Amino acid sequence: MVKGRLEAFSDGVIAIIITIMVLELKIPHESDLAALRPLIPIFLSYVLSFVHVGIYWNNHHHLFQVVRQVNGSTLWANL
């Protein structure tokens, strides 16, 4: 297997994770700034989670720059 397929799969999984995370953000019922105040902790938690997933994705991308070929062990380690 070429490493591009595994990278594409991992990119897809991370994109789905980010999508699921953003679905948890709720739209405020009011249209003023005061309505956003209760959502600040949830938004900050999303930002921190997004950064964490982004760091993981970045490290994963750099790790696969040195991979020459993918075998079964690599697939299981990536899982």
PDB file of N, CA and C in Angstrom:
ATOM      1  N   MET A   1       0.852  -1.174   0.000  1.00  0.00           N
ATOM      2  CA  MET A   1       0.000   0.000   0.000  1.00  0.00           C
ATOM      3  C   MET A   1       0.900   1.240   0.000  1.00  0.00           C
ATOM      4  N   VAL A   2       0.514   2.229  -0.754  1.00  0.00           N
ATOM      5  CA  VAL A   2       1.254   3.490  -0.756  1.00  0.00           C
ATOM      6  C   VAL A   2       0.810   4.332   0.438  1.00  0.00           C
ATOM      7  N   LYS A   3       1.711   5.138   0.929  1.00  0.00           N
ATOM      8  CA  LYS A   3       1.404   5.900   2.141  1.00  0.00           C
ATOM      9  C   LYS A   3       0.354   6.980   1.908  1.00  0.00           C
ATOM     10  N   GLY A   4       0.153   7.382   0.676  1.00  0.00           N
ATOM     11  CA  GLY A   4      -0.845   8.414   0.370  1.00  0.00           C
ATOM     12  C   GLY A   4      -2.258   7.996   0.749  1.00  0.00           C
ATOM     13  N   ARG A   5      -2.557   6.713   0.568  1.00  0.00           N
ATOM     14  CA  ARG A   5      -3.898   6.226   0.935  1.00  0.00           C
ATOM     15  C   ARG A   5      -4.114   6.322   2.434  1.00  0.00           C
ATOM     16  N   LEU A   6      -3.098   5.961   3.219  1.00  0.00           N
ATOM     17  CA  LEU A   6      -3.229   6.025   4.673  1.00  0.00           C
ATOM     18  C   LEU A   6      -3.314   7.471   5.141  1.00  0.00           C
ATOM     19  N   GLU A   7      -2.545   8.355   4.519  1.00  0.00           N
ATOM     20  CA  GLU A   7      -2.626   9.774   4.859  1.00  0.00           C
ATOM     21  C   GLU A   7      -4.008  10.337   4.542  1.00  0.00           C
ATOM     22  N   ALA A   8      -4.553   9.961   3.390  1.00  0.00           N
ATOM     23  CA  ALA A   8      -5.883  10.444   3.003  1.00  0.00           C
ATOM     24  C   ALA A   8      -6.949   9.926   3.968  1.00  0.00           C
ATOM     25  N   PHE A   9      -6.837   8.670   4.366  1.00  0.00           N
ATOM     26  CA  PHE A   9      -7.779   8.106   5.324  1.00  0.00           C
ATOM     27  C   PHE A   9      -7.710   8.856   6.648  1.00  0.00           C
ATOM     28  N   SER A  10      -6.502   9.081   7.143  1.00  0.00           N
ATOM     29  CA  SER A  10      -6.331   9.790   8.414  1.00  0.00           C
ATOM     30  C   SER A  10      -6.835  11.223   8.315  1.00  0.00           C
ATOM     31  N   ASP A  11      -6.590  11.887   7.195  1.00  0.00           N
ATOM     32  CA  ASP A  11      -7.107  13.245   6.998  1.00  0.00           C
ATOM     33  C   ASP A  11      -8.629  13.249   7.041  1.00  0.00           C
ATOM     34  N   GLY A  12      -9.247  12.241   6.422  1.00  0.00           N
ATOM     35  CA  GLY A  12     -10.704  12.146   6.429  1.00  0.00           C
ATOM     36  C   GLY A  12     -11.256  11.929   7.828  1.00  0.00           C
ATOM     37  N   VAL A  13     -10.603  11.066   8.595  1.00  0.00           N
ATOM     38  CA  VAL A  13     -11.052  10.812   9.971  1.00  0.00           C
ATOM     39  C   VAL A  13     -10.944  12.081  10.806  1.00  0.00           C
ATOM     40  N   ILE A  14      -9.857  12.798  10.661  1.00  0.00           N
ATOM     41  CA  ILE A  14      -9.683  14.032  11.435  1.00  0.00           C
ATOM     42  C   ILE A  14     -10.698  15.078  10.994  1.00  0.00           C
ATOM     43  N   ALA A  15     -11.006  15.157   9.709  1.00  0.00           N
ATOM     44  CA  ALA A  15     -12.020  16.101   9.240  1.00  0.00           C
ATOM     45  C   ALA A  15     -13.388  15.763   9.823  1.00  0.00           C
ATOM     46  N   ILE A  16     -13.694  14.484   9.918  1.00  0.00           N
ATOM     47  CA  ILE A  16     -14.970  14.077  10.528  1.00  0.00           C
ATOM     48  C   ILE A  16     -14.999  14.433  12.010  1.00  0.00           C
ATOM     49  N   ILE A  17     -13.896  14.243  12.701  1.00  0.00           N
ATOM     50  CA  ILE A  17     -13.820  14.599  14.119  1.00  0.00           C
ATOM     51  C   ILE A  17     -14.080  16.089  14.310  1.00  0.00           C
ATOM     52  N   ILE A  18     -13.452  16.916  13.492  1.00  0.00           N
ATOM     53  CA  ILE A  18     -13.645  18.364  13.601  1.00  0.00           C
ATOM     54  C   ILE A  18     -15.091  18.740  13.281  1.00  0.00           C
ATOM     55  N   THR A  19     -15.680  18.072  12.293  1.00  0.00           N
ATOM     56  CA  THR A  19     -17.077  18.344  11.948  1.00  0.00           C
ATOM     57  C   THR A  19     -18.006  17.988  13.096  1.00  0.00           C
ATOM     58  N   ILE A  20     -17.793  16.842  13.708  1.00  0.00           N
ATOM     59  CA  ILE A  20     -18.630  16.439  14.837  1.00  0.00           C
ATOM     60  C   ILE A  20     -18.464  17.420  15.997  1.00  0.00           C
ATOM     61  N   MET A  21     -17.233  17.881  16.203  1.00  0.00           N
ATOM     62  CA  MET A  21     -17.006  18.846  17.287  1.00  0.00           C
ATOM     63  C   MET A  21     -17.782  20.139  17.039  1.00  0.00           C
ATOM     64  N   VAL A  22     -17.788  20.641  15.819  1.00  0.00           N
ATOM     65  CA  VAL A  22     -18.452  21.916  15.532  1.00  0.00           C
ATOM     66  C   VAL A  22     -19.968  21.776  15.600  1.00  0.00           C
ATOM     67  N   LEU A  23     -20.494  20.570  15.404  1.00  0.00           N
ATOM     68  CA  LEU A  23     -21.936  20.367  15.498  1.00  0.00           C
ATOM     69  C   LEU A  23     -22.451  20.574  16.925  1.00  0.00           C
ATOM     70  N   GLU A  24     -21.561  20.491  17.902  1.00  0.00           N
ATOM     71  CA  GLU A  24     -21.955  20.694  19.295  1.00  0.00           C
ATOM     72  C   GLU A  24     -22.122  22.170  19.650  1.00  0.00           C
ATOM     73  N   LEU A  25     -21.631  23.051  18.793  1.00  0.00           N
ATOM     74  CA  LEU A  25     -21.802  24.485  19.060  1.00  0.00           C
ATOM     75  C   LEU A  25     -23.244  24.882  18.750  1.00  0.00           C
ATOM     76  N   LYS A  26     -23.884  25.496  19.699  1.00  0.00           N
ATOM     77  CA  LYS A  26     -25.289  25.888  19.535  1.00  0.00           C
ATOM     78  C   LYS A  26     -25.395  27.365  19.159  1.00  0.00           C
ATOM     79  N   ILE A  27     -26.401  27.688  18.386  1.00  0.00           N
ATOM     80  CA  ILE A  27     -26.661  29.068  17.983  1.00  0.00           C
ATOM     81  C   ILE A  27     -27.467  29.735  19.096  1.00  0.00           C
ATOM     82  N   PRO A  28     -27.051  30.944  19.507  1.00  0.00           N
ATOM     83  CA  PRO A  28     -27.825  31.622  20.561  1.00  0.00           C
ATOM     84  C   PRO A  28     -29.211  32.025  20.048  1.00  0.00           C
ATOM     85  N   HIS A  29     -30.173  32.076  20.962  1.00  0.00           N
ATOM     86  CA  HIS A  29     -31.545  32.427  20.584  1.00  0.00           C
ATOM     87  C   HIS A  29     -31.722  33.931  20.394  1.00  0.00           C
ATOM     88  N   GLU A  30     -30.917  34.707  21.052  1.00  0.00           N
ATOM     89  CA  GLU A  30     -30.986  36.170  20.943  1.00  0.00           C
ATOM     90  C   GLU A  30     -29.953  36.644  19.925  1.00  0.00           C
ATOM     91  N   SER A  31     -30.079  37.897  19.518  1.00  0.00           N
ATOM     92  CA  SER A  31     -29.135  38.439  18.541  1.00  0.00           C
ATOM     93  C   SER A  31     -28.224  39.516  19.122  1.00  0.00           C
ATOM     94  N   ASP A  32     -28.142  39.595  20.440  1.00  0.00           N
ATOM     95  CA  ASP A  32     -27.253  40.592  21.051  1.00  0.00           C
ATOM     96  C   ASP A  32     -26.021  39.907  21.645  1.00  0.00           C
ATOM     97  N   LEU A  33     -25.049  40.723  22.027  1.00  0.00           N
ATOM     98  CA  LEU A  33     -23.803  40.178  22.563  1.00  0.00           C
ATOM     99  C   LEU A  33     -23.996  39.483  23.902  1.00  0.00           C
ATOM    100  N   ALA A  34     -24.971  39.889  24.675  1.00  0.00           N
ATOM    101  CA  ALA A  34     -25.217  39.263  25.980  1.00  0.00           C
ATOM    102  C   ALA A  34     -25.611  37.798  25.825  1.00  0.00           C
ATOM    103  N   ALA A  35     -26.205  37.445  24.711  1.00  0.00           N
ATOM    104  CA  ALA A  35     -26.604  36.057  24.478  1.00  0.00           C
ATOM    105  C   ALA A  35     -25.392  35.148  24.245  1.00  0.00           C
ATOM    106  N   LEU A  36     -24.264  35.744  23.863  1.00  0.00           N
ATOM    107  CA  LEU A  36     -23.056  34.958  23.620  1.00  0.00           C
ATOM    108  C   LEU A  36     -22.307  34.625  24.914  1.00  0.00           C
ATOM    109  N   ARG A  37     -22.542  35.382  25.959  1.00  0.00           N
ATOM    110  CA  ARG A  37     -21.791  35.200  27.207  1.00  0.00           C
ATOM    111  C   ARG A  37     -21.885  33.770  27.753  1.00  0.00           C
ATOM    112  N   PRO A  38     -23.062  33.133  27.823  1.00  0.00           N
ATOM    113  CA  PRO A  38     -23.099  31.760  28.344  1.00  0.00           C
ATOM    114  C   PRO A  38     -22.394  30.741  27.446  1.00  0.00           C
ATOM    115  N   LEU A  39     -22.151  31.099  26.198  1.00  0.00           N
ATOM    116  CA  LEU A  39     -21.518  30.175  25.263  1.00  0.00           C
ATOM    117  C   LEU A  39     -19.992  30.257  25.271  1.00  0.00           C
ATOM    118  N   ILE A  40     -19.441  31.211  26.003  1.00  0.00           N
ATOM    119  CA  ILE A  40     -17.985  31.402  26.010  1.00  0.00           C
ATOM    120  C   ILE A  40     -17.246  30.145  26.478  1.00  0.00           C
ATOM    121  N   PRO A  41     -17.634  29.503  27.591  1.00  0.00           N
ATOM    122  CA  PRO A  41     -16.898  28.292  27.996  1.00  0.00           C
ATOM    123  C   PRO A  41     -16.964  27.173  26.959  1.00  0.00           C
ATOM    124  N   ILE A  42     -18.100  27.015  26.324  1.00  0.00           N
ATOM    125  CA  ILE A  42     -18.241  25.971  25.300  1.00  0.00           C
ATOM    126  C   ILE A  42     -17.370  26.305  24.087  1.00  0.00           C
ATOM    127  N   PHE A  43     -17.371  27.574  23.704  1.00  0.00           N
ATOM    128  CA  PHE A  43     -16.562  27.996  22.560  1.00  0.00           C
ATOM    129  C   PHE A  43     -15.073  27.826  22.853  1.00  0.00           C
ATOM    130  N   LEU A  44     -14.646  28.216  24.058  1.00  0.00           N
ATOM    131  CA  LEU A  44     -13.234  28.061  24.418  1.00  0.00           C
ATOM    132  C   LEU A  44     -12.835  26.585  24.461  1.00  0.00           C
ATOM    133  N   SER A  45     -13.732  25.757  24.938  1.00  0.00           N
ATOM    134  CA  SER A  45     -13.463  24.314  24.943  1.00  0.00           C
ATOM    135  C   SER A  45     -13.330  23.794  23.519  1.00  0.00           C
ATOM    136  N   TYR A  46     -14.164  24.290  22.595  1.00  0.00           N
ATOM    137  CA  TYR A  46     -14.056  23.898  21.197  1.00  0.00           C
ATOM    138  C   TYR A  46     -12.720  24.356  20.616  1.00  0.00           C
ATOM    139  N   VAL A  47     -12.330  25.585  20.906  1.00  0.00           N
ATOM    140  CA  VAL A  47     -11.061  26.114  20.375  1.00  0.00           C
ATOM    141  C   VAL A  47      -9.889  25.273  20.863  1.00  0.00           C
ATOM    142  N   LEU A  48      -9.873  24.949  22.154  1.00  0.00           N
ATOM    143  CA  LEU A  48      -8.781  24.132  22.689  1.00  0.00           C
ATOM    144  C   LEU A  48      -8.774  22.734  22.065  1.00  0.00           C
ATOM    145  N   SER A  49      -9.946  22.163  21.884  1.00  0.00           N
ATOM    146  CA  SER A  49     -10.034  20.840  21.250  1.00  0.00           C
ATOM    147  C   SER A  49      -9.579  20.906  19.801  1.00  0.00           C
ATOM    148  N   PHE A  50      -9.984  21.968  19.095  1.00  0.00           N
ATOM    149  CA  PHE A  50      -9.579  22.141  17.703  1.00  0.00           C
ATOM    150  C   PHE A  50      -8.063  22.250  17.603  1.00  0.00           C
ATOM    151  N   VAL A  51      -7.448  23.028  18.498  1.00  0.00           N
ATOM    152  CA  VAL A  51      -5.986  23.178  18.490  1.00  0.00           C
ATOM    153  C   VAL A  51      -5.321  21.833  18.779  1.00  0.00           C
ATOM    154  N   HIS A  52      -5.872  21.094  19.733  1.00  0.00           N
ATOM    155  CA  HIS A  52      -5.305  19.786  20.074  1.00  0.00           C
ATOM    156  C   HIS A  52      -5.371  18.839  18.873  1.00  0.00           C
ATOM    157  N   VAL A  53      -6.507  18.756  18.211  1.00  0.00           N
ATOM    158  CA  VAL A  53      -6.648  17.897  17.031  1.00  0.00           C
ATOM    159  C   VAL A  53      -5.732  18.403  15.914  1.00  0.00           C
ATOM    160  N   GLY A  54      -5.606  19.722  15.773  1.00  0.00           N
ATOM    161  CA  GLY A  54      -4.712  20.289  14.760  1.00  0.00           C
ATOM    162  C   GLY A  54      -3.263  19.933  15.006  1.00  0.00           C
ATOM    163  N   ILE A  55      -2.829  19.959  16.264  1.00  0.00           N
ATOM    164  CA  ILE A  55      -1.456  19.574  16.601  1.00  0.00           C
ATOM    165  C   ILE A  55      -1.238  18.094  16.282  1.00  0.00           C
ATOM    166  N   TYR A  56      -2.221  17.270  16.622  1.00  0.00           N
ATOM    167  CA  TYR A  56      -2.133  15.836  16.315  1.00  0.00           C
ATOM    168  C   TYR A  56      -2.021  15.626  14.805  1.00  0.00           C
ATOM    169  N   TRP A  57      -2.855  16.311  14.038  1.00  0.00           N
ATOM    170  CA  TRP A  57      -2.825  16.159  12.587  1.00  0.00           C
ATOM    171  C   TRP A  57      -1.475  16.605  12.019  1.00  0.00           C
ATOM    172  N   ASN A  58      -0.969  17.721  12.516  1.00  0.00           N
ATOM    173  CA  ASN A  58       0.307  18.248  12.043  1.00  0.00           C
ATOM    174  C   ASN A  58       1.441  17.261  12.333  1.00  0.00           C
ATOM    175  N   ASN A  59       1.478  16.728  13.550  1.00  0.00           N
ATOM    176  CA  ASN A  59       2.515  15.756  13.900  1.00  0.00           C
ATOM    177  C   ASN A  59       2.378  14.484  13.055  1.00  0.00           C
ATOM    178  N   HIS A  60       1.154  14.055  12.825  1.00  0.00           N
ATOM    179  CA  HIS A  60       0.897  12.865  12.013  1.00  0.00           C
ATOM    180  C   HIS A  60       1.398  13.095  10.587  1.00  0.00           C
ATOM    181  N   HIS A  61       1.129  14.280  10.057  1.00  0.00           N
ATOM    182  CA  HIS A  61       1.574  14.621   8.703  1.00  0.00           C
ATOM    183  C   HIS A  61       3.103  14.592   8.613  1.00  0.00           C
ATOM    184  N   HIS A  62       3.776  15.202   9.594  1.00  0.00           N
ATOM    185  CA  HIS A  62       5.244  15.228   9.579  1.00  0.00           C
ATOM    186  C   HIS A  62       5.830  13.832   9.778  1.00  0.00           C
ATOM    187  N   LEU A  63       5.181  13.020  10.596  1.00  0.00           N
ATOM    188  CA  LEU A  63       5.652  11.656  10.806  1.00  0.00           C
ATOM    189  C   LEU A  63       5.612  10.860   9.500  1.00  0.00           C
ATOM    190  N   PHE A  64       4.552  11.032   8.726  1.00  0.00           N
ATOM    191  CA  PHE A  64       4.433  10.271   7.488  1.00  0.00           C
ATOM    192  C   PHE A  64       5.302  10.821   6.361  1.00  0.00           C
ATOM    193  N   GLN A  65       5.987  11.916   6.574  1.00  0.00           N
ATOM    194  CA  GLN A  65       6.939  12.388   5.576  1.00  0.00           C
ATOM    195  C   GLN A  65       8.173  11.498   5.532  1.00  0.00           C
ATOM    196  N   VAL A  66       8.463  10.786   6.638  1.00  0.00           N
ATOM    197  CA  VAL A  66       9.646   9.922   6.679  1.00  0.00           C
ATOM    198  C   VAL A  66       9.304   8.454   6.405  1.00  0.00           C
ATOM    199  N   VAL A  67       8.020   8.136   6.294  1.00  0.00           N
ATOM    200  CA  VAL A  67       7.608   6.752   6.030  1.00  0.00           C
ATOM    201  C   VAL A  67       7.876   6.417   4.569  1.00  0.00           C
ATOM    202  N   ARG A  68       8.510   5.282   4.344  1.00  0.00           N
ATOM    203  CA  ARG A  68       8.808   4.844   2.977  1.00  0.00           C
ATOM    204  C   ARG A  68       7.696   3.960   2.423  1.00  0.00           C
ATOM    205  N   GLN A  69       7.225   3.018   3.241  1.00  0.00           N
ATOM    206  CA  GLN A  69       6.157   2.129   2.808  1.00  0.00           C
ATOM    207  C   GLN A  69       5.268   1.803   4.000  1.00  0.00           C
ATOM    208  N   VAL A  70       4.080   1.333   3.702  1.00  0.00           N
ATOM    209  CA  VAL A  70       3.104   1.023   4.739  1.00  0.00           C
ATOM    210  C   VAL A  70       2.865  -0.482   4.729  1.00  0.00           C
ATOM    211  N   ASN A  71       2.950  -1.086   5.921  1.00  0.00           N
ATOM    212  CA  ASN A  71       2.636  -2.507   6.041  1.00  0.00           C
ATOM    213  C   ASN A  71       1.562  -2.673   7.121  1.00  0.00           C
ATOM    214  N   GLY A  72       1.239  -3.894   7.456  1.00  0.00           N
ATOM    215  CA  GLY A  72       0.198  -4.169   8.431  1.00  0.00           C
ATOM    216  C   GLY A  72       0.471  -3.557   9.793  1.00  0.00           C
ATOM    217  N   SER A  73       1.722  -3.603  10.216  1.00  0.00           N
ATOM    218  CA  SER A  73       2.082  -3.009  11.520  1.00  0.00           C
ATOM    219  C   SER A  73       1.840  -1.508  11.533  1.00  0.00           C
ATOM    220  N   THR A  74       2.161  -0.867  10.424  1.00  0.00           N
ATOM    221  CA  THR A  74       1.934   0.575  10.327  1.00  0.00           C
ATOM    222  C   THR A  74       0.444   0.884  10.381  1.00  0.00           C
ATOM    223  N   LEU A  75      -0.356   0.072   9.712  1.00  0.00           N
ATOM    224  CA  LEU A  75      -1.807   0.275   9.742  1.00  0.00           C
ATOM    225  C   LEU A  75      -2.355   0.151  11.158  1.00  0.00           C
ATOM    226  N   TRP A  76      -1.925  -0.875  11.891  1.00  0.00           N
ATOM    227  CA  TRP A  76      -2.395  -1.058  13.253  1.00  0.00           C
ATOM    228  C   TRP A  76      -1.906   0.057  14.170  1.00  0.00           C
ATOM    229  N   ALA A  77      -0.679   0.497  13.985  1.00  0.00           N
ATOM    230  CA  ALA A  77      -0.144   1.598  14.803  1.00  0.00           C
ATOM    231  C   ALA A  77      -0.908   2.891  14.516  1.00  0.00           C
ATOM    232  N   ASN A  78      -1.281   3.108  13.264  1.00  0.00           N
ATOM    233  CA  ASN A  78      -2.031   4.310  12.899  1.00  0.00           C
ATOM    234  C   ASN A  78      -3.458   4.279  13.465  1.00  0.00           C
ATOM    235  N   LEU A  79      -3.995   3.083  13.568  1.00  0.00           N
ATOM    236  CA  LEU A  79      -5.356   2.952  14.097  1.00  0.00           C
ATOM    237  C   LEU A  79      -5.420   3.393  15.539  1.00  0.00           C
TER     238      LEU A  79
END
